[in-house]
Amino acid sequence: MSRTTATVAASLPDHWEQLVTTALLGTDRRTPPGVAPGPQTPSDLLDAAAAATVRRRAGLCPARPAERLRPAPEDSRPPLPHAAARRLAALLADRPGASGGGRRGAAPDLMELLPQWLQAANARGYAAPPQALPALLDAARGRTDLRPAALRFAGPRALWLARLNPDWRFALRAAPGGGPSAPGLRDPQGIRRLWQEGLFAERVTLLTALRSRDAAAARALLEETWATERAEDRLMFLDSLRAGLAPDDETFLERALADRSRNVRETAAELLSALPASALAARMAARAAACVAVDRTRDVPTIVVEAPHECDAAMERDGVVAKAPAGRGERSWWLGQLVEAAPLGTWPGRLGGRTPEEIVALPVADGWQGELHAAWCRAAVRQRDAAWSRALLGEPSAPEAGGPGAVSLAERARLLAALDAGERAAWVAGFIETHGLSEAFQLLGVCAVPWAPPLGRAVVDALNIARDAGSYPWSFSGVMGLAERCLDPSEASRLDALLAIPDEPEDAAPGAGSYWSEAFQRLVTTLRLRGAMLAELTPGGPAP
């Protein structure tokens, strides 16, 4: 548009706002500018609005062109083999059907195989096919458990896409360096700026990423603004110190014991108690040791307990919660917290130089065994002490199904996590051989995948026994689902004999035989599919 045309357009009266106001109020209440009142006023208003619209459009100056979209970043990782790319497309295309409460059928659940596929692809360092990224981000959006593996596999292009689609913004919060102006971890000025100016989610992500690379730098960043942070934010930031927790964190955590927020104080105390050489651990050890001793005057050496009579200010500062939950005695509540926070290395010297196994085997007087052993269980989990975890678990074939120290299946599962993968699998296999599958579901969940051969055989044998006994089949559906995801694919050939419909005992659940046959068919099909998936991801695997 020429300068003259623009000048003329600018000089014309533009009563657009007044026309809009008149239309809203009605011409019977207000007459538009330049229009005479009368029956034709509504039509004149529309004519004036049309003329004003033409004038405004004709005089509109061209807007500046938008900045050209930058290309997606390159992904230097090797591309997926063709067969694996086709498999990924099939896994992402599968959607759970509407739940009608019926049987699952013999077809594998592909969406449940996606996490394993992503783990295997990430382990081999492959890049995601660009055309699969939208479906991959949609899947991760709907399932938070998929996000870490999916975003790692999707790589930098996923963040590029997430900045263009609000539905995928979760990727910017979940991935280190995902913010719109996120700095690299080697950019101190950018890190400091984001820490001081970023949104809370961006700051948590930054602190977590920095902690994994440079624990001291992350702690120093947190210390700079600690005093000005909100209590709920301090708690989340403090929780990020669990990764890479080390003696160097003790000074900062000791200061956090005086925080005005009780939750922050308790978390700081928990972290300090996980450092056996910390001053707090020493204080807790002294308090706990004063409550527990061995009485050698009895026919059999016996542990005796004298629980605390009060919870003083020093104990509260070190994280002991004074008020007991409903139904708990105060003294037992305080004792449990002291023993839980004391280093487990305290007890051999305090209790006559005995090993953890010997200590756990000692009788405990006056009904304190449950409380004392439960506190030792929590301490073994917190300190990841394999020797004490082993002692508290006991033999898997123990008649009381879990050893002398474990108080629940959940506790046993946590104790197992402190053992190495092979020992863990062997213990659970022994447990299943003695006690069956009815109580083993939580224990199976902490075993490494694929299950070691002894564990896999124990699970299959127990399922076979349940089938032959005509047991109610649906009660084993959870274990069967785990087996589909966790059995070694090489076990498929062993299961062929279980595909036939068995003869049903007279007292069997109606239809149990066909259900078991169907469930084993699905298991075998899934195992073979998992084997094919791994082969496709292996260099030199199946041809396209």
Coordinates of C-alpha atoms in Angstrom, one line a residue:
M1 CA 0.0 0.0 0.0
S2 CA 1.4 3.5 -1.0
R3 CA 2.1 6.2 1.5
T4 CA -0.8 8.3 0.0
T5 CA -3.3 5.5 0.3
A6 CA -2.2 4.8 3.9
T7 CA -2.6 8.5 4.7
V8 CA -6.1 8.7 3.3
A9 CA -7.2 5.5 5.1
A10 CA -5.9 6.9 8.4
S11 CA -7.8 10.1 7.9
L12 CA -11.2 8.4 7.4
P13 CA -13.3 8.3 10.5
D14 CA -13.4 4.8 12.1
H15 CA -16.3 4.4 14.5
W16 CA -15.9 0.6 14.8
E17 CA -16.0 0.5 18.6
Q18 CA -19.1 2.7 18.7
L19 CA -20.8 0.5 16.1
V20 CA -20.0 -2.6 18.2
T21 CA -21.4 -0.9 21.3
T22 CA -24.6 0.1 19.5
A23 CA -25.1 -3.4 18.2
L24 CA -24.7 -4.8 21.7
L25 CA -27.1 -2.3 23.3
G26 CA -29.6 -2.1 20.5
T27 CA -30.6 0.7 18.1
D28 CA -33.6 1.6 20.3
R29 CA -31.2 2.6 23.1
R30 CA -28.4 4.2 21.1
T31 CA -28.1 5.6 17.6
P32 CA -24.9 4.7 15.7
P33 CA -22.8 7.7 14.6
G34 CA -23.7 9.3 11.3
V35 CA -27.1 7.5 11.2
A36 CA -30.5 9.2 11.6
P37 CA -32.9 7.6 14.1
G38 CA -35.9 5.9 12.6
P39 CA -37.2 2.5 11.4
Q40 CA -34.2 2.0 9.1
T41 CA -31.7 2.4 11.9
P42 CA -30.9 -1.3 12.2
S43 CA -30.3 -1.6 8.5
D44 CA -28.2 1.5 8.5
L45 CA -26.2 0.1 11.3
L46 CA -25.4 -3.0 9.3
D47 CA -24.5 -0.9 6.3
A48 CA -22.2 1.3 8.4
A49 CA -20.5 -1.8 9.9
A50 CA -20.0 -3.3 6.4
A51 CA -18.4 -0.1 5.2
A52 CA -16.2 0.1 8.2
T53 CA -15.1 -3.5 7.7
V54 CA -14.1 -2.8 4.1
R55 CA -12.3 0.3 5.1
R56 CA -10.4 -1.4 7.9
R57 CA -9.3 -4.3 5.6
A58 CA -8.3 -2.1 2.8
G59 CA -6.2 0.0 5.1
L60 CA -4.5 -2.9 6.9
C61 CA -0.8 -2.8 6.7
P62 CA 0.9 -6.1 6.0
A63 CA 2.1 -7.8 9.2
R64 CA 5.7 -8.9 9.7
P65 CA 6.3 -12.4 8.5
A66 CA 6.5 -15.0 11.3
E67 CA 10.0 -16.4 12.0
R68 CA 10.6 -19.4 10.0
L69 CA 10.4 -22.6 12.0
R70 CA 13.8 -24.0 12.8
P71 CA 14.4 -27.6 11.6
A72 CA 14.3 -30.4 14.1
P73 CA 17.6 -31.3 15.5
E74 CA 19.5 -34.2 14.1
D75 CA 19.6 -37.5 16.0
S76 CA 23.0 -39.1 15.6
R77 CA 22.0 -42.5 16.9
P78 CA 21.7 -45.4 14.4
P79 CA 18.3 -46.0 12.9
L80 CA 16.1 -48.9 13.9
P81 CA 16.3 -52.0 11.8
H82 CA 13.3 -52.2 9.4
A83 CA 11.7 -55.2 11.2
A84 CA 12.0 -53.4 14.6
A85 CA 10.4 -50.2 13.2
R86 CA 7.4 -52.2 11.9
R87 CA 7.1 -53.9 15.3
L88 CA 7.1 -50.5 17.0
A89 CA 4.4 -49.2 14.8
A90 CA 2.3 -52.3 15.6
L91 CA 2.9 -51.8 19.4
L92 CA 1.9 -48.2 19.2
A93 CA -1.2 -48.8 17.1
D94 CA -2.6 -51.3 19.7
R95 CA -5.1 -49.8 22.0
P96 CA -6.8 -51.6 24.9
G97 CA -10.3 -52.5 24.0
A98 CA -13.3 -51.5 25.9
S99 CA -13.5 -53.5 29.1
G100 CA -16.5 -55.7 29.2
G101 CA -15.5 -57.8 32.1
G102 CA -15.0 -60.8 29.9
R103 CA -12.0 -63.0 29.4
R104 CA -8.8 -61.7 27.8
G105 CA -8.6 -64.3 25.1
A106 CA -5.4 -65.9 23.8
A107 CA -4.0 -62.8 22.0
P108 CA -1.0 -61.0 23.6
D109 CA -1.5 -57.5 25.1
L110 CA 0.8 -55.5 22.9
M111 CA 0.7 -52.3 24.9
E112 CA 2.1 -54.3 27.9
L113 CA 5.0 -55.3 25.7
L114 CA 5.9 -51.7 24.8
P115 CA 7.9 -50.9 28.0
Q116 CA 10.1 -53.9 27.4
W117 CA 10.5 -53.0 23.7
L118 CA 11.6 -49.5 24.7
Q119 CA 14.0 -50.7 27.3
A120 CA 15.7 -53.1 24.8
A121 CA 15.8 -50.4 22.1
N122 CA 17.4 -47.9 24.5
A123 CA 19.9 -50.5 25.7
R124 CA 21.0 -50.9 22.0
G125 CA 21.2 -47.1 21.4
Y126 CA 18.7 -46.8 18.5
A127 CA 17.1 -43.6 17.4
A128 CA 13.3 -43.4 17.0
P129 CA 11.9 -43.3 13.5
P130 CA 10.6 -39.7 12.9
Q131 CA 7.2 -40.9 11.7
A132 CA 6.7 -42.8 15.0
L133 CA 7.3 -39.8 17.3
P134 CA 3.7 -38.5 17.4
A135 CA 2.3 -41.9 18.4
L136 CA 5.1 -42.4 20.8
L137 CA 4.4 -39.1 22.5
D138 CA 0.7 -39.8 22.6
A139 CA 1.4 -43.2 24.3
A140 CA 3.7 -41.5 26.9
R141 CA 1.1 -38.8 27.5
G142 CA -1.5 -41.5 28.5
R143 CA 0.9 -43.6 30.6
T144 CA 3.3 -41.9 33.0
D145 CA 5.2 -45.2 33.5
L146 CA 6.3 -45.0 29.9
R147 CA 7.6 -41.5 29.9
P148 CA 11.3 -42.0 31.0
A149 CA 12.0 -44.8 28.5
A150 CA 9.8 -43.2 25.7
L151 CA 11.5 -39.8 26.0
R152 CA 14.9 -41.3 26.1
F153 CA 14.1 -43.3 22.9
A154 CA 12.4 -40.3 21.2
G155 CA 15.5 -38.1 21.8
P156 CA 15.9 -34.4 21.0
R157 CA 13.2 -34.4 18.3
A158 CA 10.6 -35.2 20.9
L159 CA 11.4 -31.9 22.7
W160 CA 11.2 -30.1 19.4
L161 CA 7.8 -31.5 18.8
A162 CA 6.6 -30.8 22.3
R163 CA 7.3 -27.1 21.9
L164 CA 4.8 -27.1 19.0
N165 CA 2.0 -29.1 20.5
P166 CA 0.5 -28.3 23.9
D167 CA -0.6 -31.9 24.3
W168 CA 3.0 -33.0 24.6
R169 CA 4.2 -30.3 27.0
F170 CA 4.8 -33.0 29.6
A171 CA 8.0 -33.9 27.7
L172 CA 9.4 -30.5 28.5
R173 CA 8.8 -31.0 32.2
A174 CA 9.9 -34.6 32.3
A175 CA 13.1 -34.5 30.2
P176 CA 16.3 -32.8 31.6
G177 CA 17.0 -29.8 29.5
G178 CA 13.4 -29.8 28.2
G179 CA 12.4 -26.3 29.0
P180 CA 12.0 -23.8 26.2
S181 CA 15.1 -22.0 27.2
A182 CA 16.8 -24.7 29.2
P183 CA 20.5 -24.4 29.6
G184 CA 23.0 -27.2 29.0
L185 CA 24.5 -28.7 32.1
R186 CA 27.8 -27.1 31.2
D187 CA 26.3 -23.5 31.1
P188 CA 26.7 -22.1 34.7
Q189 CA 25.1 -18.8 33.9
G190 CA 22.1 -20.4 32.1
I191 CA 21.7 -22.9 35.0
R192 CA 21.7 -20.0 37.6
R193 CA 19.2 -18.0 35.5
L194 CA 16.8 -20.9 35.1
W195 CA 17.1 -21.8 38.8
Q196 CA 16.2 -18.2 39.8
E197 CA 13.6 -17.5 37.2
G198 CA 12.2 -20.9 36.1
L199 CA 8.9 -22.5 36.9
F200 CA 8.8 -24.9 39.8
A201 CA 8.7 -28.0 37.5
E202 CA 11.6 -26.7 35.5
R203 CA 13.7 -26.1 38.6
V204 CA 13.0 -29.6 40.0
T205 CA 14.0 -31.1 36.6
L206 CA 17.1 -29.0 36.5
L207 CA 18.1 -29.9 40.1
T208 CA 17.6 -33.6 39.4
A209 CA 19.6 -33.5 36.2
L210 CA 22.4 -31.5 37.8
R211 CA 22.5 -33.8 40.8
S212 CA 23.2 -36.8 38.6
R213 CA 26.1 -35.0 37.0
D214 CA 27.6 -32.9 39.8
A215 CA 26.1 -33.6 43.2
A216 CA 28.1 -30.8 44.9
A217 CA 27.0 -28.2 42.4
A218 CA 23.4 -29.2 42.7
R219 CA 23.6 -28.9 46.5
A220 CA 25.3 -25.5 46.3
L221 CA 22.6 -24.2 44.0
L222 CA 19.9 -25.3 46.4
E223 CA 21.7 -23.7 49.4
E224 CA 21.7 -20.3 47.6
T225 CA 17.9 -20.0 47.7
W226 CA 17.0 -22.4 50.5
A227 CA 15.9 -19.7 53.0
T228 CA 13.5 -18.1 50.5
E229 CA 11.8 -21.2 49.2
R230 CA 8.3 -22.2 50.1
A231 CA 8.0 -25.2 52.6
E232 CA 6.4 -27.5 50.0
D233 CA 9.1 -26.6 47.5
R234 CA 11.9 -27.2 50.0
L235 CA 10.5 -30.6 50.6
M236 CA 10.6 -31.5 46.9
F237 CA 14.0 -30.1 46.4
L238 CA 15.4 -31.9 49.5
D239 CA 14.0 -35.2 48.2
S240 CA 16.2 -34.8 45.1
L241 CA 19.2 -35.3 47.3
R242 CA 18.4 -39.0 47.6
A243 CA 20.2 -39.5 44.3
G244 CA 23.9 -39.6 45.0
L245 CA 23.5 -39.1 48.8
A246 CA 27.0 -38.8 50.3
P247 CA 28.7 -37.7 53.5
D248 CA 29.4 -34.3 51.8
D249 CA 25.6 -33.6 52.2
E250 CA 25.6 -33.9 55.9
T251 CA 26.3 -30.3 56.8
F252 CA 23.4 -29.0 54.7
L253 CA 21.1 -31.7 56.0
E254 CA 22.0 -30.9 59.6
R255 CA 21.0 -27.3 59.0
A256 CA 17.7 -28.6 57.6
L257 CA 17.0 -30.3 60.9
A258 CA 16.1 -26.9 62.2
D259 CA 13.7 -26.1 59.4
R260 CA 10.4 -24.5 60.3
S261 CA 8.5 -27.3 58.3
R262 CA 8.1 -30.6 60.1
N263 CA 8.0 -32.5 56.9
V264 CA 11.3 -31.0 55.8
R265 CA 12.8 -31.9 59.2
E266 CA 11.6 -35.4 59.0
T267 CA 13.0 -35.9 55.5
A268 CA 16.4 -34.4 56.4
A269 CA 16.5 -36.8 59.4
E270 CA 15.7 -39.7 57.2
L271 CA 18.4 -38.8 54.8
L272 CA 21.0 -38.4 57.6
S273 CA 20.1 -41.7 59.1
A274 CA 20.9 -43.3 55.7
L275 CA 24.5 -42.0 56.2
P276 CA 25.9 -44.4 58.9
A277 CA 28.8 -42.1 59.7
S278 CA 26.7 -39.0 60.2
A279 CA 26.4 -37.3 63.6
L280 CA 22.7 -37.9 63.6
A281 CA 23.2 -41.6 63.1
A282 CA 25.6 -41.6 66.0
R283 CA 23.0 -39.8 68.2
M284 CA 20.3 -42.3 67.2
A285 CA 22.6 -45.2 67.8
A286 CA 23.3 -44.1 71.4
R287 CA 19.6 -43.6 72.1
A288 CA 18.6 -46.9 70.5
A289 CA 21.4 -48.9 72.3
A290 CA 20.2 -47.6 75.6
C291 CA 16.9 -49.2 75.0
V292 CA 18.0 -52.7 73.8
A293 CA 20.3 -55.1 75.6
V294 CA 20.9 -58.9 76.2
D295 CA 20.0 -60.4 79.5
R296 CA 22.6 -63.1 80.1
T297 CA 21.1 -64.2 83.5
R298 CA 18.4 -66.2 81.9
D299 CA 18.7 -69.9 80.8
V300 CA 18.8 -68.7 77.2
P301 CA 20.3 -65.2 76.3
T302 CA 17.3 -63.0 75.7
I303 CA 17.0 -59.5 74.2
V304 CA 15.3 -57.1 76.7
V305 CA 13.8 -53.8 75.7
E306 CA 13.2 -50.7 77.8
A307 CA 11.4 -48.2 75.5
P308 CA 11.9 -44.5 75.9
H309 CA 9.7 -42.8 78.6
E310 CA 9.6 -39.5 76.8
C311 CA 10.3 -37.8 73.5
D312 CA 12.5 -34.8 74.4
A313 CA 13.2 -31.8 72.2
A314 CA 16.5 -33.2 71.0
M315 CA 14.8 -36.3 69.7
E316 CA 12.2 -34.3 67.9
R317 CA 14.9 -32.2 66.3
D318 CA 16.5 -35.4 65.0
G319 CA 13.3 -36.4 63.3
V320 CA 11.4 -38.4 66.0
V321 CA 7.7 -37.8 65.7
A322 CA 6.3 -37.3 69.2
K323 CA 2.6 -38.0 68.5
A324 CA 1.9 -41.6 67.9
P325 CA -0.7 -42.7 65.4
A326 CA -4.1 -43.9 66.6
G327 CA -3.9 -47.4 68.1
R328 CA -0.1 -47.2 68.8
G329 CA 1.5 -46.8 72.2
E330 CA 3.8 -43.8 72.5
R331 CA 6.7 -45.7 73.9
S332 CA 6.7 -48.4 71.2
W333 CA 6.3 -45.7 68.5
W334 CA 9.4 -43.8 69.8
L335 CA 11.4 -47.0 70.1
G336 CA 10.6 -48.0 66.5
Q337 CA 11.8 -44.7 65.2
L338 CA 15.1 -44.8 67.2
V339 CA 15.9 -48.4 66.1
E340 CA 15.0 -47.6 62.5
A341 CA 17.3 -44.6 62.3
A342 CA 20.3 -46.3 64.1
P343 CA 23.1 -47.7 62.0
L344 CA 22.7 -51.5 61.9
G345 CA 26.4 -51.7 62.7
T346 CA 25.5 -50.7 66.2
W347 CA 24.0 -54.0 67.1
P348 CA 26.7 -56.7 66.9
G349 CA 28.9 -54.8 69.4
R350 CA 25.9 -54.0 71.6
L351 CA 24.5 -57.5 71.6
G352 CA 27.5 -59.6 72.4
G353 CA 29.4 -59.7 69.1
R354 CA 26.7 -61.7 67.4
T355 CA 26.1 -61.8 63.6
P356 CA 22.8 -60.5 62.2
E357 CA 21.5 -64.0 61.9
E358 CA 22.3 -64.8 65.5
I359 CA 20.7 -61.5 66.7
V360 CA 17.5 -62.1 64.8
A361 CA 17.3 -65.6 66.2
L362 CA 17.5 -64.5 69.9
P363 CA 14.2 -64.5 71.8
V364 CA 12.8 -61.0 72.8
A365 CA 11.2 -60.6 76.2
D366 CA 7.8 -59.1 77.0
G367 CA 6.3 -59.1 73.5
W368 CA 8.7 -56.6 72.0
Q369 CA 9.9 -58.9 69.2
G370 CA 7.4 -57.7 66.5
E371 CA 8.2 -54.0 67.1
L372 CA 12.0 -54.6 67.3
H373 CA 12.2 -56.8 64.2
A374 CA 9.9 -54.5 62.2
A375 CA 12.2 -51.5 63.0
W376 CA 15.3 -53.6 62.0
C377 CA 13.5 -54.4 58.7
R378 CA 12.9 -50.7 58.0
A379 CA 16.6 -49.9 58.9
A380 CA 17.8 -52.7 56.5
V381 CA 15.7 -51.3 53.7
R382 CA 16.8 -47.7 54.3
Q383 CA 20.5 -48.6 54.6
R384 CA 20.3 -51.3 51.9
D385 CA 22.1 -53.7 54.1
A386 CA 22.2 -57.1 52.4
A387 CA 23.4 -59.1 55.5
W388 CA 20.6 -57.8 57.7
S389 CA 18.1 -58.2 54.9
R390 CA 19.1 -61.8 54.5
A391 CA 18.9 -62.5 58.2
L392 CA 15.5 -60.8 58.6
L393 CA 14.1 -62.7 55.6
G394 CA 15.2 -66.0 57.0
E395 CA 14.9 -69.2 54.9
P396 CA 12.2 -69.1 52.2
S397 CA 11.0 -72.5 53.4
A398 CA 10.3 -71.3 56.9
P399 CA 6.9 -72.4 58.2
E400 CA 5.8 -68.9 59.0
A401 CA 6.3 -67.9 55.3
G402 CA 8.8 -65.1 55.5
G403 CA 11.3 -65.6 58.3
P404 CA 11.4 -64.3 61.8
G405 CA 11.8 -60.6 61.0
A406 CA 9.5 -59.8 58.1
V407 CA 6.1 -58.6 59.2
S408 CA 4.3 -58.4 55.8
L409 CA 4.7 -59.3 52.2
A410 CA 5.4 -55.7 51.4
E411 CA 8.2 -55.6 54.0
R412 CA 9.7 -58.8 52.5
A413 CA 9.6 -57.3 49.0
R414 CA 11.5 -54.3 50.2
L415 CA 14.1 -56.5 52.0
L416 CA 14.6 -58.5 48.9
A417 CA 15.5 -55.4 47.0
A418 CA 18.8 -55.2 49.0
L419 CA 20.0 -58.6 47.7
D420 CA 21.6 -59.1 44.3
A421 CA 19.4 -60.3 41.5
G422 CA 20.5 -64.0 41.6
E423 CA 20.0 -64.4 45.3
R424 CA 16.7 -62.5 45.1
A425 CA 15.4 -64.9 42.4
A426 CA 16.6 -68.0 44.3
W427 CA 14.8 -66.9 47.5
V428 CA 11.5 -66.2 45.8
A429 CA 11.7 -69.5 43.9
G430 CA 12.2 -71.3 47.3
F431 CA 9.3 -69.4 48.7
I432 CA 7.0 -70.4 45.8
E433 CA 8.0 -74.0 46.1
T434 CA 7.0 -74.1 49.7
H435 CA 4.1 -71.7 49.9
G436 CA 2.8 -71.5 46.4
L437 CA 1.8 -68.5 44.4
S438 CA -1.0 -67.1 46.4
E439 CA 1.3 -64.8 48.5
A440 CA 4.1 -64.4 45.9
F441 CA 2.8 -61.7 43.6
Q442 CA 4.5 -58.8 45.4
L443 CA 7.7 -60.7 45.8
L444 CA 7.8 -61.5 42.0
G445 CA 7.5 -57.8 41.3
V446 CA 11.0 -57.0 42.7
C447 CA 12.8 -59.8 40.7
A448 CA 15.0 -58.9 37.7
V449 CA 13.5 -59.4 34.2
P450 CA 13.8 -61.8 32.6
W451 CA 13.3 -64.1 35.5
A452 CA 16.3 -66.4 36.3
P453 CA 15.7 -70.0 35.2
P454 CA 15.0 -71.4 38.7
L455 CA 12.4 -68.7 39.4
G456 CA 10.8 -69.2 36.0
R457 CA 10.5 -73.0 36.5
A458 CA 9.1 -72.5 40.0
V459 CA 6.4 -70.2 38.7
V460 CA 5.4 -72.4 35.8
D461 CA 5.4 -75.5 38.0
A462 CA 3.2 -73.7 40.6
L463 CA 0.8 -72.6 37.8
N464 CA 0.7 -76.2 36.5
I465 CA -0.1 -77.6 39.9
A466 CA -2.9 -75.1 40.4
R467 CA -4.3 -76.0 37.0
D468 CA -4.2 -79.8 37.7
A469 CA -5.9 -79.2 41.1
G470 CA -8.8 -77.4 39.3
S471 CA -8.1 -74.2 41.3
Y472 CA -10.2 -71.1 40.6
P473 CA -8.2 -69.8 37.6
W474 CA -9.0 -66.1 37.8
S475 CA -7.2 -65.8 41.1
F476 CA -3.9 -66.4 39.2
S477 CA -4.5 -63.9 36.5
G478 CA -2.1 -61.4 38.1
V479 CA 0.8 -63.9 38.3
M480 CA 0.0 -65.0 34.7
G481 CA 0.2 -61.4 33.5
L482 CA 3.6 -61.1 35.2
A483 CA 4.8 -64.3 33.6
E484 CA 3.9 -63.0 30.2
R485 CA 6.2 -60.0 30.7
C486 CA 8.9 -61.6 32.9
L487 CA 9.5 -65.2 31.9
D488 CA 12.5 -65.8 29.7
P489 CA 11.3 -66.2 26.1
S490 CA 13.3 -69.4 25.9
E491 CA 10.8 -71.0 28.3
A492 CA 8.1 -71.1 25.6
S493 CA 9.1 -74.5 24.3
R494 CA 8.6 -76.0 27.8
L495 CA 5.0 -74.8 27.9
D496 CA 3.7 -76.5 24.8
A497 CA 2.5 -79.5 26.9
L498 CA 0.3 -77.2 28.9
L499 CA -1.8 -75.9 26.0
A500 CA -4.3 -78.8 25.9
I501 CA -7.5 -78.5 27.9
P502 CA -7.0 -80.6 31.1
D503 CA -9.4 -83.0 32.6
E504 CA -11.4 -81.1 35.2
P505 CA -11.7 -82.6 38.8
E506 CA -15.2 -82.8 40.1
D507 CA -14.7 -79.9 42.5
A508 CA -13.1 -77.7 39.9
A509 CA -14.4 -74.2 39.1
P510 CA -16.8 -74.3 36.1
G511 CA -14.9 -73.7 32.8
A512 CA -11.6 -73.7 34.6
G513 CA -9.9 -76.1 32.1
S514 CA -10.6 -74.0 29.1
Y515 CA -9.6 -70.9 30.9
W516 CA -6.2 -72.4 31.8
S517 CA -5.7 -73.7 28.3
E518 CA -6.4 -70.2 26.9
A519 CA -4.2 -68.5 29.5
F520 CA -1.2 -70.8 28.7
Q521 CA -1.8 -70.3 25.0
R522 CA -1.6 -66.5 25.5
L523 CA 1.5 -67.0 27.6
V524 CA 3.3 -69.1 25.0
T525 CA 2.3 -66.7 22.2
T526 CA 3.5 -63.7 24.2
L527 CA 6.9 -65.3 25.0
R528 CA 7.5 -66.1 21.4
L529 CA 6.5 -62.6 20.4
R530 CA 9.0 -61.2 23.0
G531 CA 11.7 -63.4 21.6
A532 CA 11.0 -62.1 18.1
M533 CA 11.0 -58.5 19.3
L534 CA 14.5 -59.0 20.8
A535 CA 15.8 -60.7 17.7
E536 CA 14.5 -57.8 15.5
L537 CA 16.4 -55.4 17.7
T538 CA 19.7 -57.3 17.4
P539 CA 22.0 -56.3 14.6
G540 CA 21.9 -59.0 11.9
G541 CA 18.4 -60.0 13.1
P542 CA 15.4 -60.9 10.8
A543 CA 15.5 -59.3 7.4
P544 CA 12.8 -56.8 6.5

